[in-house]
Every structure is written in C-alpha cells, then in structure tokens.
Coordinates of C-alpha atoms in Angstrom, one line a residue:
Chain F
M6 CA -10.1 24.3 -20.2
R7 CA -9.6 24.5 -16.5
I8 CA -12.0 23.3 -13.9
E9 CA -11.3 24.1 -10.3
G10 CA -13.1 22.6 -7.3
L11 CA -16.3 22.2 -9.2
R12 CA -19.3 21.5 -6.9
V13 CA -22.8 20.5 -8.2
A14 CA -25.8 19.9 -6.0
G15 CA -29.4 19.1 -6.1
E16 CA -30.9 17.9 -2.8
T17 CA -27.5 16.4 -2.0
E18 CA -24.1 17.3 -3.4
L19 CA -23.2 15.2 -6.4
L20 CA -19.8 16.7 -7.4
H21 CA -17.6 17.4 -4.4
G22 CA -14.9 19.7 -5.9
V23 CA -13.8 18.2 -9.1
S24 CA -10.6 19.7 -10.7
L25 CA -9.5 19.0 -14.3
A26 CA -7.3 20.8 -16.8
V27 CA -7.1 20.1 -20.5
G28 CA -4.4 21.7 -22.6
A29 CA -4.8 22.9 -26.2
G30 CA -4.9 19.9 -28.5
E31 CA -4.9 17.5 -25.6
A32 CA -7.2 14.5 -25.2
V33 CA -8.2 13.7 -21.6
G34 CA -10.4 10.7 -20.6
L35 CA -12.8 10.9 -17.7
V36 CA -13.6 7.5 -16.4
G37 CA -15.9 6.1 -13.8
E38 CA -19.0 4.0 -13.4
S39 CA -22.6 5.2 -13.5
G40 CA -23.2 7.8 -10.8
S41 CA -19.6 8.8 -10.6
G42 CA -20.4 12.3 -12.0
K43 CA -18.5 12.1 -15.2
S44 CA -21.3 13.1 -17.5
L45 CA -22.4 15.7 -14.9
T46 CA -19.0 17.3 -15.1
L47 CA -19.3 17.7 -18.9
R48 CA -22.9 19.1 -18.6
A49 CA -21.8 21.6 -15.9
V50 CA -19.1 22.9 -18.4
M51 CA -21.8 23.3 -21.1
G52 CA -24.4 24.8 -18.8
L53 CA -26.6 21.8 -19.5
L54 CA -27.2 20.5 -16.0
P55 CA -30.5 18.6 -15.6
R56 CA -33.4 20.5 -13.9
G57 CA -33.0 20.8 -10.2
L58 CA -29.2 20.7 -10.2
R59 CA -26.9 23.7 -9.9
V60 CA -23.2 24.7 -9.6
T61 CA -22.6 25.5 -6.0
G62 CA -18.9 26.1 -6.1
G63 CA -15.7 26.2 -8.1
T64 CA -14.8 27.7 -11.5
V65 CA -14.9 26.5 -15.1
E66 CA -12.8 28.4 -17.7
V67 CA -12.9 27.6 -21.3
D68 CA -10.6 29.3 -23.9
G69 CA -12.6 29.5 -27.0
R70 CA -15.7 27.5 -27.8
A71 CA -16.9 24.2 -26.5
A72 CA -19.3 21.7 -28.2
M73 CA -20.6 18.4 -27.0
I74 CA -21.6 15.1 -28.4
F75 CA -23.6 12.5 -26.6
Q76 CA -24.3 8.8 -26.3
D77 CA -27.7 8.9 -27.9
P78 CA -27.8 11.3 -30.9
L79 CA -31.5 10.9 -31.3
T80 CA -32.1 12.9 -28.1
F81 CA -30.3 15.8 -29.6
L82 CA -31.3 15.7 -33.2
D83 CA -34.7 17.2 -34.3
P84 CA -36.7 14.2 -35.6
L85 CA -38.7 16.4 -38.0
V86 CA -35.9 18.2 -39.8
R87 CA -33.6 16.7 -42.5
V88 CA -30.1 16.2 -41.0
G89 CA -28.5 18.3 -43.7
D90 CA -30.7 21.2 -42.8
Q91 CA -30.0 20.8 -39.1
V92 CA -26.3 21.2 -39.7
A93 CA -26.8 24.0 -42.3
E94 CA -28.9 25.9 -39.6
V95 CA -26.0 25.9 -37.1
C96 CA -23.6 27.0 -39.8
R97 CA -25.9 30.0 -40.6
V98 CA -26.2 31.0 -37.0
V99 CA -22.6 30.4 -36.0
A100 CA -20.7 31.6 -39.1
G101 CA -23.3 33.9 -40.4
L102 CA -23.5 32.1 -43.8
S103 CA -26.2 32.5 -46.4
R104 CA -28.8 29.7 -46.9
R105 CA -27.0 28.4 -50.0
A106 CA -23.5 28.7 -48.5
S107 CA -24.5 27.1 -45.3
R108 CA -25.8 24.1 -47.3
V109 CA -22.5 23.7 -49.0
R110 CA -20.7 24.0 -45.6
A111 CA -22.9 21.3 -44.2
L112 CA -21.8 19.0 -47.0
E113 CA -18.2 19.9 -46.3
L114 CA -18.7 19.0 -42.6
F115 CA -20.3 15.7 -43.6
A116 CA -17.2 15.0 -45.6
D117 CA -15.0 15.9 -42.6
V118 CA -16.8 13.3 -40.5
R119 CA -16.4 10.7 -43.4
L120 CA -20.0 10.3 -44.2
D121 CA -20.5 8.7 -47.6
D122 CA -23.3 9.5 -50.0
R123 CA -23.5 12.9 -48.5
A124 CA -26.0 14.5 -50.9
V125 CA -28.5 11.7 -50.3
L126 CA -27.8 11.4 -46.6
A127 CA -28.3 15.1 -46.0
R128 CA -31.9 14.8 -47.2
R129 CA -32.7 12.1 -44.6
Y130 CA -34.4 12.3 -41.3
P131 CA -32.5 11.1 -38.2
H132 CA -34.6 7.9 -37.8
Q133 CA -33.5 6.9 -41.3
L134 CA -29.9 6.8 -40.4
S135 CA -27.8 4.0 -38.7
G136 CA -26.4 4.5 -35.3
G137 CA -22.9 5.3 -36.6
Q138 CA -24.3 7.7 -39.2
R139 CA -26.2 9.6 -36.5
Q140 CA -23.2 9.9 -34.3
R141 CA -21.2 11.3 -37.3
V142 CA -24.1 13.9 -38.0
L143 CA -24.0 14.8 -34.3
L144 CA -20.2 15.3 -34.7
A145 CA -20.8 17.4 -37.8
L146 CA -23.3 19.5 -35.8
A147 CA -20.7 20.0 -33.1
L148 CA -18.0 20.9 -35.6
A149 CA -20.4 23.4 -37.2
Q150 CA -20.1 25.3 -34.0
E151 CA -16.3 25.7 -34.7
P152 CA -15.3 24.5 -31.4
D153 CA -11.8 24.5 -29.8
L154 CA -12.9 21.9 -27.2
L155 CA -15.0 18.9 -27.9
L156 CA -16.7 17.2 -25.0
C157 CA -17.7 13.6 -25.7
D158 CA -20.2 11.9 -23.4
E159 CA -19.9 8.1 -24.1
P160 CA -20.3 8.7 -27.9
T161 CA -19.4 5.2 -28.9
T162 CA -21.1 3.2 -26.0
A163 CA -24.2 2.4 -28.0
L164 CA -22.3 1.6 -31.3
D165 CA -21.2 -1.8 -32.7
V166 CA -17.6 -2.5 -32.2
T167 CA -16.5 -2.0 -35.7
V168 CA -18.4 1.3 -35.9
Q169 CA -16.9 2.3 -32.5
R170 CA -13.5 1.8 -33.9
E171 CA -14.3 4.1 -36.9
V172 CA -15.7 6.8 -34.7
L173 CA -12.6 6.6 -32.3
D174 CA -10.3 6.8 -35.3
L175 CA -12.3 9.7 -36.7
L176 CA -12.1 11.6 -33.4
A177 CA -8.3 11.0 -33.2
S178 CA -7.8 12.4 -36.8
L179 CA -10.1 15.4 -36.2
R180 CA -8.0 16.2 -33.1
A181 CA -4.8 16.0 -35.1
E182 CA -6.1 17.9 -38.2
R183 CA -7.8 20.7 -36.2
G184 CA -5.9 20.8 -33.0
L185 CA -9.1 20.1 -31.1
S186 CA -8.9 19.5 -27.4
L187 CA -11.0 16.5 -26.3
V188 CA -12.6 15.4 -23.1
F189 CA -13.8 11.8 -23.6
V190 CA -16.1 10.4 -21.0
S191 CA -16.5 6.6 -20.8
H192 CA -17.1 3.8 -18.3
D193 CA -14.6 1.8 -20.3
L194 CA -10.9 2.3 -19.7
A195 CA -9.9 0.3 -22.8
V196 CA -11.8 2.8 -25.0
V197 CA -10.3 5.8 -23.3
A198 CA -6.8 4.3 -23.6
Q199 CA -7.3 4.3 -27.4
L200 CA -7.7 8.0 -27.6
C201 CA -6.5 9.9 -24.5
D202 CA -3.0 10.9 -23.3
R203 CA -4.2 11.5 -19.8
V204 CA -7.0 10.0 -17.8
V205 CA -9.0 11.1 -14.7
V206 CA -10.8 8.6 -12.6
L207 CA -13.9 9.8 -11.0
R208 CA -15.9 8.0 -8.2
D209 CA -18.9 9.3 -6.4
G210 CA -18.3 12.8 -7.5
E211 CA -14.6 12.9 -6.6
V212 CA -11.4 12.5 -8.6
V213 CA -9.6 9.5 -7.1
E214 CA -6.7 9.3 -9.5
A215 CA -5.3 11.3 -12.5
G216 CA -2.2 10.8 -14.7
A217 CA -0.8 9.7 -18.0
T218 CA -3.0 7.0 -19.4
R219 CA 0.0 4.7 -19.7
D220 CA 1.1 5.2 -16.1
V221 CA -2.4 4.8 -14.7
V222 CA -3.0 1.6 -16.6
A223 CA 0.4 0.1 -15.7
R224 CA 0.6 1.2 -12.1
P225 CA -2.8 2.3 -10.7
H226 CA -2.6 3.8 -7.3
H227 CA -6.2 3.9 -6.1
P228 CA -8.0 0.6 -5.4
Y229 CA -11.0 1.8 -7.4
T230 CA -8.8 2.4 -10.5
R231 CA -7.5 -1.1 -9.9
R232 CA -11.1 -2.5 -9.8
L233 CA -12.0 -0.7 -13.0
L234 CA -8.9 -2.2 -14.7
D235 CA -9.6 -5.6 -13.4
A236 CA -13.1 -5.3 -14.8
V237 CA -11.9 -4.9 -18.3
L238 CA -12.3 -8.4 -19.6
P239 CA -9.1 -9.4 -21.3
L240 CA -8.9 -10.9 -24.8
P241 CA -6.0 -13.0 -25.9
A242 CA -3.7 -11.5 -28.6
L243 CA -4.8 -12.2 -32.1
A244 CA -2.4 -14.3 -34.2
G245 CA -0.9 -12.4 -37.0
G246 CA -1.3 -9.0 -35.2
R247 CA -4.0 -6.3 -35.2
D248 CA -3.7 -5.2 -38.8
G249 CA -2.8 -8.5 -40.4
Chain S
M814 CA -29.6 -36.6 -32.0
A815 CA -27.6 -35.6 -28.9
D816 CA -28.7 -34.0 -25.6
G817 CA -29.3 -30.4 -25.4
L818 CA -30.4 -27.8 -28.0
E819 CA -30.0 -28.4 -31.6
L820 CA -30.9 -26.0 -34.4
T821 CA -30.9 -27.3 -37.9
G822 CA -31.2 -24.9 -40.9
V823 CA -33.3 -22.5 -38.8
S824 CA -34.7 -19.5 -40.7
V825 CA -37.0 -16.7 -39.6
A826 CA -38.5 -14.2 -42.1
Y827 CA -40.1 -10.8 -41.4
A828 CA -42.0 -9.3 -44.4
G829 CA -40.5 -11.8 -46.8
R830 CA -36.9 -11.0 -45.7
R831 CA -34.8 -13.7 -44.0
V832 CA -33.4 -12.1 -40.8
V833 CA -32.2 -15.5 -39.7
D834 CA -31.0 -17.6 -42.5
D835 CA -30.2 -21.3 -42.4
V836 CA -28.7 -21.4 -38.9
S837 CA -27.4 -24.6 -37.5
L838 CA -26.1 -24.6 -33.9
Q839 CA -25.8 -27.0 -30.9
V840 CA -25.8 -26.2 -27.2
R841 CA -24.9 -29.2 -25.1
P842 CA -25.8 -29.5 -21.4
G843 CA -23.1 -28.0 -19.2
T844 CA -21.6 -25.8 -22.0
I845 CA -21.9 -22.1 -22.9
V846 CA -22.1 -21.2 -26.5
G847 CA -21.6 -17.6 -27.4
L848 CA -23.4 -16.0 -30.2
V849 CA -21.8 -12.8 -31.2
G850 CA -23.1 -10.3 -33.8
E851 CA -23.5 -6.6 -34.5
S852 CA -26.8 -4.8 -34.6
G853 CA -29.1 -6.1 -37.3
S854 CA -27.3 -9.4 -37.4
G855 CA -30.4 -11.3 -36.3
K856 CA -29.2 -12.3 -32.8
T857 CA -32.3 -11.3 -30.9
T858 CA -34.6 -12.9 -33.5
L859 CA -32.6 -16.0 -33.2
A860 CA -33.1 -15.9 -29.5
R861 CA -36.8 -15.6 -30.0
A862 CA -36.9 -18.5 -32.4
V863 CA -35.0 -20.6 -29.8
V864 CA -37.5 -19.8 -27.1
G865 CA -40.4 -20.2 -29.5
T866 CA -41.8 -16.6 -29.5
V867 CA -41.4 -16.3 -33.3
G868 CA -42.4 -18.9 -35.9
L869 CA -39.8 -20.5 -38.1
A870 CA -39.7 -20.0 -42.0
G871 CA -37.7 -23.1 -42.1
G872 CA -35.6 -25.6 -40.2
T873 CA -36.1 -27.4 -36.8
V874 CA -35.3 -26.9 -33.1
H875 CA -34.7 -30.1 -31.2
L876 CA -34.4 -30.4 -27.4
D877 CA -32.8 -33.6 -26.1
G878 CA -33.5 -35.2 -29.5
T879 CA -37.2 -34.2 -29.6
P880 CA -38.4 -31.7 -32.1
L881 CA -40.1 -28.8 -30.6
A882 CA -43.5 -27.9 -32.2
R883 CA -44.6 -24.5 -33.4
R884 CA -46.9 -24.2 -30.5
R885 CA -44.9 -25.4 -27.5
S886 CA -46.4 -27.2 -24.6
R887 CA -46.0 -25.7 -21.1
T888 CA -43.3 -28.2 -20.3
E889 CA -41.4 -27.3 -23.6
R890 CA -41.7 -23.6 -22.7
R891 CA -40.3 -24.3 -19.3
A892 CA -37.3 -26.2 -20.7
V893 CA -36.0 -23.2 -22.7
Q894 CA -35.9 -20.0 -20.7
L895 CA -34.9 -16.5 -21.8
V896 CA -33.1 -13.8 -19.7
Q897 CA -33.0 -10.4 -21.3
Q898 CA -30.8 -7.3 -21.3
D899 CA -32.9 -5.1 -19.1
P900 CA -33.7 -6.6 -15.7
Y901 CA -35.5 -3.3 -14.8
A902 CA -38.2 -3.9 -17.4
S903 CA -38.6 -7.6 -16.9
L904 CA -39.3 -7.7 -13.1
N905 CA -42.6 -6.7 -11.7
P906 CA -41.9 -3.6 -9.4
L907 CA -44.9 -4.4 -7.1
L908 CA -43.8 -7.8 -6.0
T909 CA -40.9 -8.9 -3.8
V910 CA -38.3 -11.2 -5.2
G911 CA -39.6 -14.1 -3.0
R912 CA -43.2 -13.5 -4.2
V913 CA -42.2 -13.6 -7.8
L914 CA -40.3 -16.9 -7.4
D915 CA -42.9 -18.4 -5.1
E916 CA -45.7 -17.6 -7.6
L917 CA -43.8 -19.2 -10.4
L918 CA -43.1 -22.4 -8.4
R919 CA -46.9 -22.5 -7.5
V920 CA -48.2 -21.9 -11.1
H921 CA -46.0 -24.7 -12.4
R922 CA -46.9 -26.9 -9.4
L923 CA -43.1 -27.6 -9.0
A924 CA -43.4 -28.4 -5.4
E925 CA -46.1 -31.0 -5.9
R926 CA -44.3 -32.6 -8.7
R927 CA -41.1 -32.8 -6.7
I928 CA -42.7 -34.1 -3.6
A929 CA -44.7 -36.7 -5.6
S930 CA -41.5 -38.0 -7.1
D931 CA -39.4 -37.8 -4.0
T932 CA -40.3 -40.4 -1.4
A933 CA -38.2 -39.0 1.4
G934 CA -39.5 -35.4 0.9
A935 CA -41.7 -33.6 3.3
P936 CA -45.3 -33.3 2.1
D937 CA -45.5 -29.6 2.8
A938 CA -45.5 -27.7 -0.6
G939 CA -45.1 -24.3 1.1
A940 CA -42.0 -25.4 2.9
W941 CA -40.6 -27.0 -0.2
R942 CA -41.1 -23.7 -2.1
R943 CA -39.5 -21.6 0.6
A944 CA -36.4 -23.9 0.6
R945 CA -36.3 -23.8 -3.2
C946 CA -36.4 -20.0 -3.2
A947 CA -33.5 -19.8 -0.8
E948 CA -31.7 -22.4 -2.9
L949 CA -32.3 -20.4 -6.1
M950 CA -30.8 -17.3 -4.4
G951 CA -27.7 -19.4 -3.5
L952 CA -27.3 -20.5 -7.2
V953 CA -27.1 -17.0 -8.4
G954 CA -24.9 -15.8 -5.5
L955 CA -27.5 -13.7 -3.7
E956 CA -28.3 -13.7 0.1
A957 CA -31.5 -15.3 1.1
D958 CA -32.7 -12.0 2.5
T959 CA -32.9 -10.7 -1.0
L960 CA -36.2 -12.6 -1.2
G961 CA -37.9 -9.9 0.9
R962 CA -36.8 -7.0 -1.3
Y963 CA -38.5 -5.2 -4.2
P964 CA -36.7 -4.8 -7.5
R965 CA -36.1 -1.1 -6.9
Q966 CA -34.2 -1.9 -3.7
L967 CA -31.6 -3.9 -5.8
S968 CA -28.7 -2.9 -7.8
G969 CA -28.6 -3.6 -11.5
G970 CA -26.4 -6.6 -11.1
Q971 CA -28.6 -8.0 -8.3
R972 CA -31.7 -7.6 -10.5
Q973 CA -30.1 -9.4 -13.3
R974 CA -29.2 -12.3 -11.0
V975 CA -32.8 -12.3 -9.8
A976 CA -33.9 -12.5 -13.5
I977 CA -31.6 -15.5 -13.9
A978 CA -32.9 -17.1 -10.6
R979 CA -36.5 -16.6 -12.0
A980 CA -35.5 -18.4 -15.3
L981 CA -33.9 -21.2 -13.2
A982 CA -37.0 -21.6 -11.0
V983 CA -38.8 -23.6 -13.6
E984 CA -35.8 -26.0 -14.0
P985 CA -34.9 -25.3 -17.6
R986 CA -32.5 -27.4 -19.7
I987 CA -31.4 -24.4 -21.8
L988 CA -31.0 -20.7 -20.8
V989 CA -30.9 -18.2 -23.6
A990 CA -29.2 -15.0 -22.2
D991 CA -29.7 -12.1 -24.6
E992 CA -27.1 -9.4 -23.8
P993 CA -27.5 -10.1 -20.0
T994 CA -24.6 -7.8 -19.0
S995 CA -25.0 -4.9 -21.5
A996 CA -26.9 -2.7 -19.2
L997 CA -24.6 -3.3 -16.2
D998 CA -21.5 -1.5 -14.9
V999 CA -18.3 -3.1 -15.9
T1000 CA -17.4 -4.2 -12.4
V1001 CA -20.7 -6.0 -12.2
Q1002 CA -20.5 -7.7 -15.6
R1003 CA -18.1 -10.3 -14.3
T1004 CA -20.2 -11.3 -11.4
V1005 CA -23.1 -12.1 -13.7
L1006 CA -20.9 -14.0 -16.1
D1007 CA -19.4 -16.0 -13.2
V1008 CA -23.0 -16.9 -12.2
L1009 CA -23.7 -18.3 -15.7
V1010 CA -20.4 -20.2 -15.9
G1011 CA -21.1 -21.7 -12.4
L1012 CA -24.6 -22.7 -13.4
S1013 CA -23.5 -24.6 -16.5
A1014 CA -20.9 -26.4 -14.5
R1015 CA -23.0 -27.1 -11.3
V1016 CA -26.4 -27.9 -12.7
G1017 CA -25.5 -28.9 -16.2
L1018 CA -27.4 -26.1 -17.8
G1019 CA -26.9 -25.4 -21.5
V1020 CA -26.4 -21.6 -22.1
L1021 CA -26.7 -19.8 -25.3
L1022 CA -25.1 -16.4 -24.4
I1023 CA -25.9 -13.7 -26.9
S1024 CA -23.7 -10.5 -26.9
H1025 CA -22.2 -8.0 -29.1
D1026 CA -19.2 -7.8 -26.7
L1027 CA -16.4 -10.2 -27.6
S1028 CA -14.8 -9.9 -24.2
V1029 CA -18.0 -11.0 -22.5
I1030 CA -18.1 -14.0 -24.9
H1031 CA -14.5 -14.8 -24.2
A1032 CA -15.0 -14.6 -20.4
A1033 CA -17.8 -17.3 -20.5
C1034 CA -18.0 -19.4 -23.5
D1035 CA -16.8 -22.8 -24.7
D1036 CA -17.8 -22.2 -28.2
V1037 CA -18.4 -19.2 -30.4
A1038 CA -20.7 -18.6 -33.3
V1039 CA -20.5 -15.4 -35.3
L1040 CA -23.8 -14.2 -36.8
R1041 CA -23.7 -11.7 -39.7
E1042 CA -26.8 -10.7 -41.6
G1043 CA -28.6 -13.7 -40.3
R1044 CA -26.0 -16.2 -41.2
I1045 CA -23.4 -17.9 -39.2
V1046 CA -20.1 -17.1 -40.7
E1047 CA -17.9 -18.9 -38.2
H1048 CA -18.5 -21.5 -35.5
A1049 CA -15.5 -22.6 -33.6
P1050 CA -14.2 -23.5 -30.1
A1051 CA -13.4 -20.4 -28.1
A1052 CA -9.8 -21.5 -27.6
R1053 CA -9.2 -21.3 -31.4
F1054 CA -11.6 -18.5 -32.3
F1055 CA -10.0 -15.7 -30.3
T1056 CA -6.5 -16.3 -31.6
H1057 CA -7.1 -17.8 -35.0
P1058 CA -10.4 -16.7 -36.4
S1059 CA -11.0 -18.3 -39.8
D1060 CA -13.5 -15.8 -41.3
P1061 CA -12.3 -12.3 -42.4
Y1062 CA -15.4 -10.7 -40.7
S1063 CA -14.6 -12.5 -37.4
R1064 CA -11.1 -11.1 -37.7
R1065 CA -12.3 -7.6 -38.3
L1066 CA -14.6 -7.8 -35.2
L1067 CA -11.7 -9.0 -33.1
Q1068 CA -9.4 -6.3 -34.4
A1069 CA -11.8 -3.6 -33.6
V1070 CA -12.1 -4.4 -29.9
P1071 CA -10.4 -1.6 -27.8
R1072 CA -7.6 -3.3 -25.7
L1073 CA -5.7 -1.9 -22.8
P1074 CA -2.0 -1.2 -23.1
E1075 CA 0.2 -3.7 -21.1
R1076 CA -0.3 -3.7 -17.4
A1077 CA 2.5 -4.2 -14.9
P1078 CA 2.3 -7.8 -13.5

C-alpha cells in the first residue's frame, strides 16, 4: 500500500498530506493520541470516512485487497445474526462458495483465529461472546475477505491484558503464515512495538516522525514522539524473565 | 482496628452468584492501594461495596475502626467517595465547575461547620466557599479560572481532575478511584496519577485505585491486590509484587503487559 499526500477535510482540514508506504508482508504501526488522524487515515483507505468528511487530495494505492478490524467489534457485527452465519455469508460472496461449503469455510476460519469450541460458538450471537472472542470473530470476518492487507484500528485497546497478548500473538502468526501486510493503529507505543517493524507517528493530521520501531524508540527525534515515549509508564523487569 | 478503610471477608452476590467473594483489604490514610483485575473479576462491584451502593452478602466494612452500616449516614457517605472512569458522564454539562463545587459545599453545610469550629475564621460562608473552591482547584493542579468553565470547555484530563476535586470537596477519608485514567490519552494519564499520589501524601487521603492497567498501578501504588473471579489471589507491597509476584495468575498478568524495547539513556 502506498499513501501519498493524503488530505481529508470536513469543515476544516483534518489530514494535512499524510504519506505512508507498507511493503508486502510488512507490519507498520501508526501511533498518535486521539484526534491525531490515525483512524481517519485507515478509514480513508477503506472508503469508510464518517459522514461529512471527504478526501480532498493525495492518492491511495493498494495492491490486492484490504480488510479492516476495529476496536469495538459489536459495532460491526450484526446483533441479530449468528456469528458463524455472518462469516459464512462473506465467504459466499467473496469466494462464491455454496451455502454448505461456506459454512465449512467459516469453521476453518474460526480455527485460523484460534477459537475453541467452534461448532458451538458459531451458533452464538455477538452479545453472547466475550470481548476476545468477538475480536477473533471480527478477524475471521476480515480473513474471509481474503485480504492482502489488514488494517487494524486499536483492535486490542478494549481487551484485557492477557487477551490482548493472545490477539497480538495471533496477528503476528497470521502475518507470518499468510504473508499479510499489517497497519496497526494504536495510541500505545508499547503495543505497536510488539508487532511492528516500522512506526509512523502522527500528530494533528501530520506525520511528525517515521522509522524503524527500534530506532524511533531508542532515539526519537521529534519532541512529540519523546512525549509519547515518556508517557509509557514503565514496569520493572520481572524476576525469572518473561517466560519463566 | 486501625485507621482508614478495612474490609473483612466482604462478599457481594448477584442472583445467587458471588461476584465478590471473601475479600479482605486495608487502605491506610496516606497510602494508595492498587486493585488490579481483568473484566469480570469483580473490581467495580467491590468499589460499589466500598462506597455502599450495593449491599453485602457477608463481611464488614470498617472506617477508622467503626463498622459502616448497610444504610450509611450522610457523614459516612461523605467519608468514602468514588471517582469513576468517565468524567464526561459524571459532570453536569449545564453547570460551571465553580457552581458544582459551591453547590456541594452548600448542601453539606461545610462552610458553616468549618466556621463554627474555627474561632479565627471569617463568619462569611460565601467567602469561605469561594476560597475553598480555589483551594480544591489547587489540590488537583488546576488554575482557579477553571471554576468559571463548563465541562465541555475542558479536556478529558481536566475533567477527571474536576471529578477528583468534587470528591475532595466533601472532605473524604477514602477515595475510591475506579479506572480513573482509562478514558484518557496516555500523556494525560500521568498527570491524573500524580494528582492522586500528591493527595495521599499532602492531605493523608487513603486511595483505593482500581485499574486493569498494571503500569498505572505501578506508577501510583504502595500496595497491590490482585482480584480474580471475585477473590484476592495476591496482596503484596508494590516493591515486591512487580518483580516477584507469588501467584501464577499475577505472573501471567505481568508477563502479558506489552513493554517497550530498551531506550537510549
């Protein structure tokens, strides 16, 4: 994906020429606080801008297909349809599968996103699932679209820390298994650092810094990046290591 | 029994199920105790039990050695105050900050009480309240001109500090802060935590800080209690907890926290 000089405006301009490139199989983090334009950038790529906003300049090119997952899956899942049927429906439309084949495919996708008890779970409605399960269903729904690029808008922000860890690990392995490219939007640099090779820092609709995650974290150039890093509250190292 | 808040074997049940189960916990004046737990652990229910908005299925809550009754008196309610996650929802949009605080001081007749007990004090209740409002702003690190503003004119962090000032207005002994920084941007989180730390040190407030976020707990707390499925699985001084957790679940929580790679000094 290549974004060049993307401008988005409503009554005032909100994105002032954002540029961003994501290579095949690469994971790029988009970091900033609320109002920085990080979610807006993803929505512009998907053509999902909120009412009243439009792209006023720049170009967006995506090689292949893009799919997106969101912070709050409930907004994007149909509350009245069993989750298995929702995923099957997308398989039918995208891959042209029969009713029966699409149902089998949906269960395969549930396996891909590491959902347990799949046959039972597929018959549930969104409100009957936990937050982590819903996010996995949303991910299955995204994978059903056979994307080359997955746009992730704060998908773990609302999750418990142990569930967040599972979803981050899942995204990392899906990326490795399928060669997916990822754009991961978050306000939390520590979360982005878990997953992304490169990071782009956005502030008030402008890119203020971009580079390899390791370099940006070790030697931030822009004062705003430094502020974001300073805001990550530190934890002392755990005796016995991370996996002890 | 010692000063501060003391929960002994507290249980809360909904529909026959114990969502808080046999919890014992102390919050001494001038200390901050962190209560960490994931969703469904019973943290918010425990907060409600502490402030007295849900009934107990068992156990007792003592404040400064005195048991708190099921139906708390106005003085008892004043003594244990709650600050919630969402400062947007908890502030009246139609009143200025000063009006909200002044109203509270008036309803609780705090000026009159204070003037009556203070021989050197001016007898003017209105002047006392104005001075107290300015003092409250100072305690939470806000400018006095914030008093003239409406909630919508404030940032999220400022609103949360106003919510803390409002809780402080009634001179509580204990502040229960339920996820007070979760709705805030990361750069603002620290300011709000600093306010809580400052208050516990300066006015001897006991704080029960409830959060799902271990870094938030670490930044502010003297002691940590881990709640899982309604039970406390570990309760330890913060200095030991974060490096040497004794419970396997605590350890899993700590391992799951995303951490930054090394930064250059």
